[in-house]
Every structure is written in C-alpha cells, then in structure tokens.
GROMACS .gro file of C-alpha atoms in nm:
model
  293
    1MET     CA    1  -0.310  -0.350  -2.086
    2THR     CA    2  -0.178  -0.330  -1.749
    3ALA     CA    3  -0.156   0.018  -1.572
    4PHE     CA    4   0.087   0.103  -1.301
    5VAL     CA    5   0.025   0.393  -1.050
    6ILE     CA    6   0.333   0.494  -0.857
    7LEU     CA    7   0.304   0.722  -0.556
    8HIS     CA    8   0.608   0.970  -0.565
    9TYR     CA    9   0.724   1.171  -0.269
   10ARG     CA   10   1.068   1.320  -0.268
   11ALA     CA   11   1.272   1.013  -0.334
   12ILE     CA   12   1.332   1.075  -0.705
   13GLU     CA   13   1.612   0.816  -0.782
   14MET     CA   14   1.381   0.549  -0.627
   15THR     CA   15   1.104   0.638  -0.861
   16ARG     CA   16   1.321   0.670  -1.165
   17THR     CA   17   1.456   0.312  -1.093
   18CYS     CA   18   1.100   0.189  -1.028
   19VAL     CA   19   0.982   0.322  -1.372
   20GLU     CA   20   1.279   0.190  -1.550
   21ARG     CA   21   1.204  -0.177  -1.412
   22ILE     CA   22   0.837  -0.148  -1.503
   23LYS     CA   23   0.939  -0.047  -1.850
   24ALA     CA   24   1.148  -0.353  -1.885
   25LEU     CA   25   0.842  -0.596  -1.814
   26GLU     CA   26   0.658  -0.807  -2.068
   27GLY     CA   27   0.330  -0.681  -2.205
   28LYS     CA   28   0.165  -0.340  -2.284
   29SER     CA   29   0.162  -0.096  -2.013
   30HIS     CA   30   0.109   0.259  -1.897
   31ILE     CA   31   0.272   0.422  -1.600
   32VAL     CA   32   0.108   0.684  -1.398
   33ILE     CA   33   0.325   0.875  -1.144
   34VAL     CA   34   0.141   1.081  -0.891
   35ASP     CA   35   0.375   1.329  -0.724
   36ASN     CA   36   0.222   1.397  -0.377
   37ALA     CA   37   0.307   1.762  -0.364
   38SER     CA   38   0.684   1.687  -0.305
   39PRO     CA   39   0.863   2.003  -0.146
   40ASN     CA   40   1.178   1.941  -0.310
   41GLY     CA   41   1.024   1.990  -0.649
   42THR     CA   42   1.089   1.643  -0.786
   43GLY     CA   43   0.740   1.620  -0.922
   44ARG     CA   44   0.802   1.881  -1.156
   45ILE     CA   45   1.143   1.739  -1.251
   46LEU     CA   46   0.978   1.392  -1.329
   47GLU     CA   47   0.721   1.570  -1.538
   48LYS     CA   48   0.975   1.744  -1.761
   49GLU     CA   49   1.192   1.408  -1.796
   50TYR     CA   50   0.898   1.200  -1.907
   51GLU     CA   51   0.691   1.459  -2.120
   52LYS     CA   52   0.784   1.295  -2.443
   53GLU     CA   53   0.719   0.949  -2.337
   54LYS     CA   54   0.367   0.829  -2.428
   55MET     CA   55   0.368   0.544  -2.194
   56ILE     CA   56   0.417   0.755  -1.885
   57THR     CA   57   0.186   1.025  -1.733
   58VAL     CA   58   0.293   1.241  -1.453
   59LEU     CA   59   0.030   1.412  -1.230
   60LEU     CA   60   0.098   1.664  -0.991
   61ASN     CA   61  -0.106   1.678  -0.676
   62GLN     CA   62  -0.168   2.008  -0.537
   63GLU     CA   63  -0.144   1.892  -0.177
   64ASN     CA   64   0.004   1.571  -0.012
   65GLY     CA   65  -0.296   1.365   0.015
   66GLY     CA   66  -0.125   1.071   0.172
   67PHE     CA   67  -0.164   0.720   0.064
   68ALA     CA   68  -0.538   0.685  -0.008
   69ARG     CA   69  -0.612   1.018  -0.175
   70GLY     CA   70  -0.275   1.006  -0.367
   71ASN     CA   71  -0.331   0.676  -0.523
   72ASN     CA   72  -0.705   0.751  -0.572
   73LEU     CA   73  -0.598   1.020  -0.792
   74GLY     CA   74  -0.389   0.820  -1.016
   75ILE     CA   75  -0.622   0.529  -1.037
   76CYS     CA   76  -0.915   0.764  -1.109
   77TRP     CA   77  -0.693   0.918  -1.400
   78VAL     CA   78  -0.640   0.540  -1.529
   79CYS     CA   79  -1.023   0.474  -1.522
   80SER     CA   80  -1.096   0.809  -1.720
   81HIS     CA   81  -0.826   0.784  -1.992
   82LEU     CA   82  -0.727   0.415  -2.039
   83LYS     CA   83  -0.869   0.093  -2.113
   84ALA     CA   84  -0.669  -0.127  -1.854
   85ASP     CA   85  -0.745  -0.476  -1.775
   86PHE     CA   86  -0.557  -0.448  -1.442
   87VAL     CA   87  -0.423  -0.150  -1.228
   88VAL     CA   88  -0.122  -0.218  -1.033
   89VAL     CA   89  -0.062   0.028  -0.734
   90LEU     CA   90   0.285   0.017  -0.589
   91ASN     CA   91   0.510   0.225  -0.372
   92ASN     CA   92   0.824   0.369  -0.557
   93ASP     CA   93   1.056   0.149  -0.336
   94VAL     CA   94   0.903  -0.166  -0.477
   95GLU     CA   95   1.089  -0.378  -0.718
   96ILE     CA   96   0.890  -0.611  -0.955
   97VAL     CA   97   1.108  -0.943  -0.984
   98GLN     CA   98   0.934  -1.137  -1.269
   99LYS     CA   99   0.952  -1.003  -1.625
  100ASP     CA  100   0.634  -1.157  -1.710
  101PHE     CA  101   0.454  -1.007  -1.392
  102ALA     CA  102   0.169  -0.849  -1.583
  103VAL     CA  103   0.114  -1.165  -1.797
  104GLN     CA  104   0.078  -1.364  -1.468
  105ILE     CA  105  -0.190  -1.120  -1.342
  106GLY     CA  106  -0.390  -1.212  -1.636
  107GLU     CA  107  -0.332  -1.578  -1.603
  108ILE     CA  108  -0.443  -1.576  -1.218
  109PHE     CA  109  -0.752  -1.377  -1.322
  110LYS     CA  110  -0.852  -1.637  -1.577
  111GLU     CA  111  -0.839  -1.911  -1.308
  112HIS     CA  112  -0.947  -1.730  -1.001
  113PRO     CA  113  -1.143  -1.420  -1.093
  114PHE     CA  114  -1.051  -1.145  -0.845
  115ASP     CA  115  -1.148  -0.781  -0.745
  116VAL     CA  116  -0.828  -0.729  -0.545
  117LEU     CA  117  -0.495  -0.901  -0.580
  118GLY     CA  118  -0.189  -0.914  -0.358
  119PRO     CA  119   0.158  -1.063  -0.449
  120ASP     CA  120   0.413  -1.211  -0.245
  121ILE     CA  121   0.606  -0.906  -0.072
  122LEU     CA  122   0.946  -0.971   0.060
  123SER     CA  123   1.090  -0.700   0.293
  124VAL     CA  124   1.458  -0.631   0.193
  125PHE     CA  125   1.491  -0.455   0.537
  126SER     CA  126   1.378  -0.741   0.752
  127GLY     CA  127   1.361  -1.044   0.523
  128ILE     CA  128   1.010  -1.092   0.611
  129HIS     CA  129   0.723  -1.180   0.386
  130GLN     CA  130   0.477  -0.892   0.445
  131SER     CA  131   0.151  -1.014   0.281
  132PRO     CA  132  -0.092  -1.135   0.374
  133LYS     CA  133  -0.091  -0.886   0.682
  134SER     CA  134  -0.370  -1.074   0.850
  135LEU     CA  135  -0.594  -1.375   0.754
  136HIS     CA  136  -0.902  -1.216   0.903
  137GLY     CA  137  -1.034  -0.875   0.855
  138CYS     CA  138  -1.112  -0.609   1.120
  139THR     CA  139  -1.401  -0.579   1.356
  140LEU     CA  140  -1.525  -0.298   1.554
  141GLU     CA  141  -1.372  -0.464   1.866
  142SER     CA  142  -1.034  -0.531   1.710
  143VAL     CA  143  -1.006  -0.156   1.575
  144ARG     CA  144  -1.088  -0.043   1.931
  145ARG     CA  145  -0.842  -0.280   2.087
  146LYS     CA  146  -0.570  -0.176   1.832
  147TYR     CA  147  -0.656   0.195   1.899
  148ALA     CA  148  -0.582   0.140   2.277
  149LYS     CA  149  -0.265  -0.042   2.203
  150VAL     CA  150  -0.127   0.214   1.959
  151LYS     CA  151  -0.232   0.510   2.206
  152LYS     CA  152  -0.040   0.343   2.481
  153SER     CA  153   0.260   0.306   2.254
  154SER     CA  154   0.294   0.679   2.223
  155ASN     CA  155   0.421   0.689   2.589
  156PRO     CA  156   0.775   0.855   2.541
  157ILE     CA  157   0.955   0.562   2.686
  158LEU     CA  158   0.760   0.294   2.494
  159LEU     CA  159   0.802   0.502   2.179
  160LEU     CA  160   1.197   0.529   2.212
  161LEU     CA  161   1.189   0.135   2.273
  162SER     CA  162   0.954   0.076   1.960
  163SER     CA  163   1.163   0.319   1.739
  164GLY     CA  164   1.476   0.100   1.824
  165GLU     CA  165   1.324  -0.214   1.766
  166LYS     CA  166   1.187  -0.092   1.412
  167ASN     CA  167   1.535   0.041   1.324
  168SER     CA  168   1.711  -0.290   1.380
  169PRO     CA  169   1.640  -0.551   1.108
  170ALA     CA  170   1.743  -0.849   1.332
  171ILE     CA  171   1.503  -0.742   1.611
  172TRP     CA  172   1.217  -0.643   1.394
  173LYS     CA  173   1.241  -0.962   1.201
  174ARG     CA  174   1.214  -1.179   1.524
  175VAL     CA  175   0.920  -0.951   1.619
  176GLN     CA  176   0.739  -1.001   1.266
  177ARG     CA  177   0.806  -1.372   1.273
  178ARG     CA  178   0.666  -1.406   1.619
  179GLN     CA  179   0.355  -1.214   1.519
  180ARG     CA  180   0.292  -1.391   1.189
  181ALA     CA  181   0.346  -1.742   1.352
  182LYS     CA  182   0.096  -1.646   1.623
  183GLN     CA  183  -0.153  -1.569   1.349
  184LYS     CA  184  -0.034  -1.890   1.146
  185ILE     CA  185   0.019  -1.692   0.837
  186ASP     CA  186   0.188  -1.895   0.562
  187SER     CA  187   0.310  -1.657   0.268
  188SER     CA  188   0.374  -1.957   0.047
  189VAL     CA  189   0.005  -2.054   0.016
  190SER     CA  190  -0.275  -1.881  -0.180
  191ALA     CA  191  -0.563  -1.730   0.014
  192GLU     CA  192  -0.883  -1.533  -0.039
  193GLY     CA  193  -1.060  -1.291   0.204
  194VAL     CA  194  -0.727  -1.174   0.373
  195VAL     CA  195  -0.577  -0.836   0.441
  196LEU     CA  196  -0.297  -0.757   0.194
  197HIS     CA  197   0.014  -0.547   0.213
  198GLY     CA  198  -0.057  -0.200   0.062
  199SER     CA  199   0.318  -0.159  -0.092
  200CYS     CA  200   0.181  -0.351  -0.409
  201VAL     CA  201  -0.197  -0.414  -0.473
  202ILE     CA  202  -0.378  -0.487  -0.794
  203PHE     CA  203  -0.717  -0.410  -0.903
  204SER     CA  204  -0.909  -0.579  -1.165
  205HIS     CA  205  -1.110  -0.377  -1.425
  206ARG     CA  206  -1.434  -0.530  -1.287
  207TYR     CA  207  -1.366  -0.385  -0.939
  208LEU     CA  208  -1.258  -0.036  -1.065
  209ALA     CA  209  -1.563  -0.006  -1.306
  210ALA     CA  210  -1.773   0.031  -0.967
  211HIS     CA  211  -1.488   0.181  -0.760
  212PRO     CA  212  -1.278   0.419  -0.959
  213GLU     CA  213  -1.142   0.563  -0.615
  214PRO     CA  214  -1.087   0.236  -0.438
  215PHE     CA  215  -0.912   0.356  -0.121
  216PHE     CA  216  -1.105   0.500   0.172
  217PRO     CA  217  -1.010   0.887   0.152
  218LYS     CA  218  -1.072   0.954   0.524
  219THR     CA  219  -0.707   0.811   0.594
  220TYR     CA  220  -0.384   0.989   0.529
  221MET     CA  221  -0.164   0.693   0.589
  222TYR     CA  222  -0.172   0.333   0.746
  223TYR     CA  223  -0.471   0.102   0.813
  224GLU     CA  224  -0.596   0.140   0.438
  225MET     CA  225  -0.589  -0.208   0.357
  226GLU     CA  226  -0.778  -0.336   0.657
  227ILE     CA  227  -1.038  -0.059   0.551
  228LEU     CA  228  -1.027  -0.194   0.196
  229GLU     CA  229  -1.084  -0.547   0.307
  230TRP     CA  230  -1.383  -0.424   0.519
  231LEU     CA  231  -1.545  -0.258   0.216
  232CYS     CA  232  -1.481  -0.553  -0.017
  233ARG     CA  233  -1.633  -0.783   0.263
  234ARG     CA  234  -1.944  -0.579   0.292
  235GLU     CA  235  -2.008  -0.595  -0.087
  236GLY     CA  236  -1.892  -0.952  -0.147
  237ASN     CA  237  -1.600  -0.856  -0.344
  238VAL     CA  238  -1.308  -1.095  -0.388
  239ILE     CA  239  -0.970  -1.020  -0.245
  240ARG     CA  240  -0.696  -1.287  -0.335
  241TYR     CA  241  -0.332  -1.333  -0.222
  242ASP     CA  242  -0.125  -1.529  -0.470
  243PRO     CA  243   0.251  -1.606  -0.415
  244SER     CA  244   0.306  -1.702  -0.763
  245ILE     CA  245   0.376  -1.335  -0.842
  246SER     CA  246   0.626  -1.149  -0.602
  247VAL     CA  247   0.804  -0.828  -0.548
  248LEU     CA  248   1.082  -0.687  -0.334
  249HIS     CA  249   1.004  -0.392  -0.083
  250TYR     CA  250   1.275  -0.149   0.030
  251GLN     CA  251   1.099   0.013   0.306
  252TYR     CA  252   1.102   0.354   0.472
  253VAL     CA  253   1.267   0.546   0.165
  254ALA     CA  254   1.028   0.846   0.159
  255SER     CA  255   0.971   0.864   0.555
  256LYS     CA  256   1.340   0.860   0.603
  257GLN     CA  257   1.388   1.162   0.379
  258GLU     CA  258   1.109   1.334   0.571
  259TYR     CA  259   1.212   1.225   0.922
  260LYS     CA  260   1.582   1.178   0.990
  261SER     CA  261   1.510   1.105   1.361
  262ILE     CA  262   1.382   0.754   1.435
  263VAL     CA  263   1.180   0.865   1.731
  264LYS     CA  264   1.001   1.156   1.519
  265ARG     CA  265   0.943   0.905   1.245
  266SER     CA  266   0.766   0.660   1.480
  267LYS     CA  267   0.570   0.937   1.630
  268PHE     CA  268   0.425   1.034   1.296
  269VAL     CA  269   0.338   0.674   1.226
  270ILE     CA  270   0.159   0.651   1.546
  271GLU     CA  271  -0.040   0.991   1.489
  272CYS     CA  272  -0.137   0.878   1.139
  273LEU     CA  273  -0.242   0.522   1.248
  274LEU     CA  274  -0.454   0.677   1.534
  275ASP     CA  275  -0.645   0.899   1.290
  276SER     CA  276  -0.686   0.598   1.045
  277LEU     CA  277  -0.811   0.382   1.331
  278LYS     CA  278  -1.072   0.652   1.423
  279ALA     CA  279  -1.188   0.650   1.057
  280ALA     CA  280  -1.228   0.271   1.052
  281GLU     CA  281  -1.431   0.286   1.362
  282GLU     CA  282  -1.663   0.549   1.216
  283LEU     CA  283  -1.696   0.359   0.896
  284ILE     CA  284  -1.779   0.040   1.083
  285LEU     CA  285  -2.035   0.199   1.313
  286GLU     CA  286  -2.196   0.380   1.025
  287ASP     CA  287  -2.227   0.027   0.812
  288SER     CA  288  -2.364  -0.134   1.133
  289GLY     CA  289  -2.602   0.149   1.221
  290GLU     CA  290  -2.449   0.181   1.553
  291GLU     CA  291  -2.367   0.516   1.727
  292LYS     CA  292  -2.010   0.596   1.836
  293ALA     CA  293  -1.961   0.516   2.227
   0.00000   0.00000   0.00000
C-alpha cells in the first residue's frame, strides 16, 4: 500500500482536487491530510467532508508547524497506523500525472532500492523542471555563502527587483534555466545523492522504520531538502531521482492567499530561509564537532 500525506493550508479547492486525483490512481492507497491550523477553518470543513471515507484521514494541527513539522505529523501517523510500503509527501498544489504512479514507485524500488525518491517535477508557473535542485549536497561553506547572499537580498531595492523577477514566468524561467545550466543539471537523467525538490518526495518503508519523522523539525519553511540530503549522506541512506515518474507543480497557491503583496511574500520567504540556513549551520557544526563562529 502507498500512503499520501498532503499538507493543507487555506486553499481548500486545491486540496480537494489533489485528493480526487489521488483517488483515481491505480493501487491501494490511503490519504492523510494535515491541516496546518488554517485560520479560515478549512481544516474542519475537510474533516467533516471526509469523515465517512475509510481511505482518508484528516489531522488538525493545533498550530502552523510549517513544512517540516506539519509533514512529520502526517508521516508519523502513517507509521503508527498503517503498513505502508511507501509514503508520498506532496504539496496540495501538485498534480500526479500517471495513473500507475504508485505502481511505478514499487518497480523503481525493486530495481534500485532507495530510502528517499524524487520524481520529475514540472513547474506549471515557469515551465522549469524543478528536481533535482542540486547535484551536490550542502557544506558548511555553502550554507554560510547562501546565508550571506540571502541576507544581502533583503535590501529593500534588491527585494523589490527579486519580487518582480519571481512574479514573471518568463523572467523566472530564464533565471532558473541559467542556474540549472551552470550546475549542469539534466532532469531527464536518473541520479543518486542529489538534492530533491520538496513539493513531492517519496519515502520507503525501510527509511521510515528508523526515521518516522524524517524532516528536520527546527525549520519552518525552505531548505528542508538540503538538510534531508545532509542527514541521509551522514547515515549512508540512498536518495534517488527518477524521471520515469512525474508530477506537475502549481506553485505559490497557499502563500498567495496568505500574502497578496509580492514584496511581502518575498520578505516572508527570505526570513524563513535565513532561519532555516541558521538551523542547517548549527546541525552541520554539531555533526562535525565544531563550534559556531
């Protein structure tokens, strides 16, 4: 059986659509919706709507725990209540394209046993293939460089320019293509030991048996997958990217409902990312036995 964990926040129609698409997939499955304390009450609406459906469970988080803690709540529930071979964690703005998606996950595992798996993720917003994010994991130096760069981008003028860039599909597509070409990322090729995109990530039973809460809980949002890659690398776990399975990603749905202003949305992203980078730095320092500078 395959379990699907959907993190819900505000955007109820998107969650409903996501659920219906999963229900149409081949194979036995169970859907866990984690409402991240939506202030518009949509979590309780979903709980009422699906209360008679045995294959759907709605969990109401008492506070908005962000990406890591919200998803960990759903994954932990699956590990405690179901015997799932795989757990697919996906944003509610992700559309699974293939009807045999869950079946294909099992076939990939038979040929290439993995702990964490990522599909090809195509952004509907920009037309860019978002996974892998990077062919190499983070280091202490790369985390510190990124922190300095992100901190600099919080300058009001740079923030305005960055906000406009990210709100234009054409401009953002050029930026992303340039960055991915620089890293020589080819999304059409399978790879291991890469940083996956977090909008859709798959955990195998063998990994969750030892890590029922796989996401690092000291982050609220962003940089979770870089930290996950670090944790897997530290323990010798296998992260695999496989383009034979694919999804579509409709970006920014929840954040657009929370922040109507592009600049405010960009500021929120920067603040969260800086906090996550600090958490990553502390983790790496702790693992390496170094003291924070």
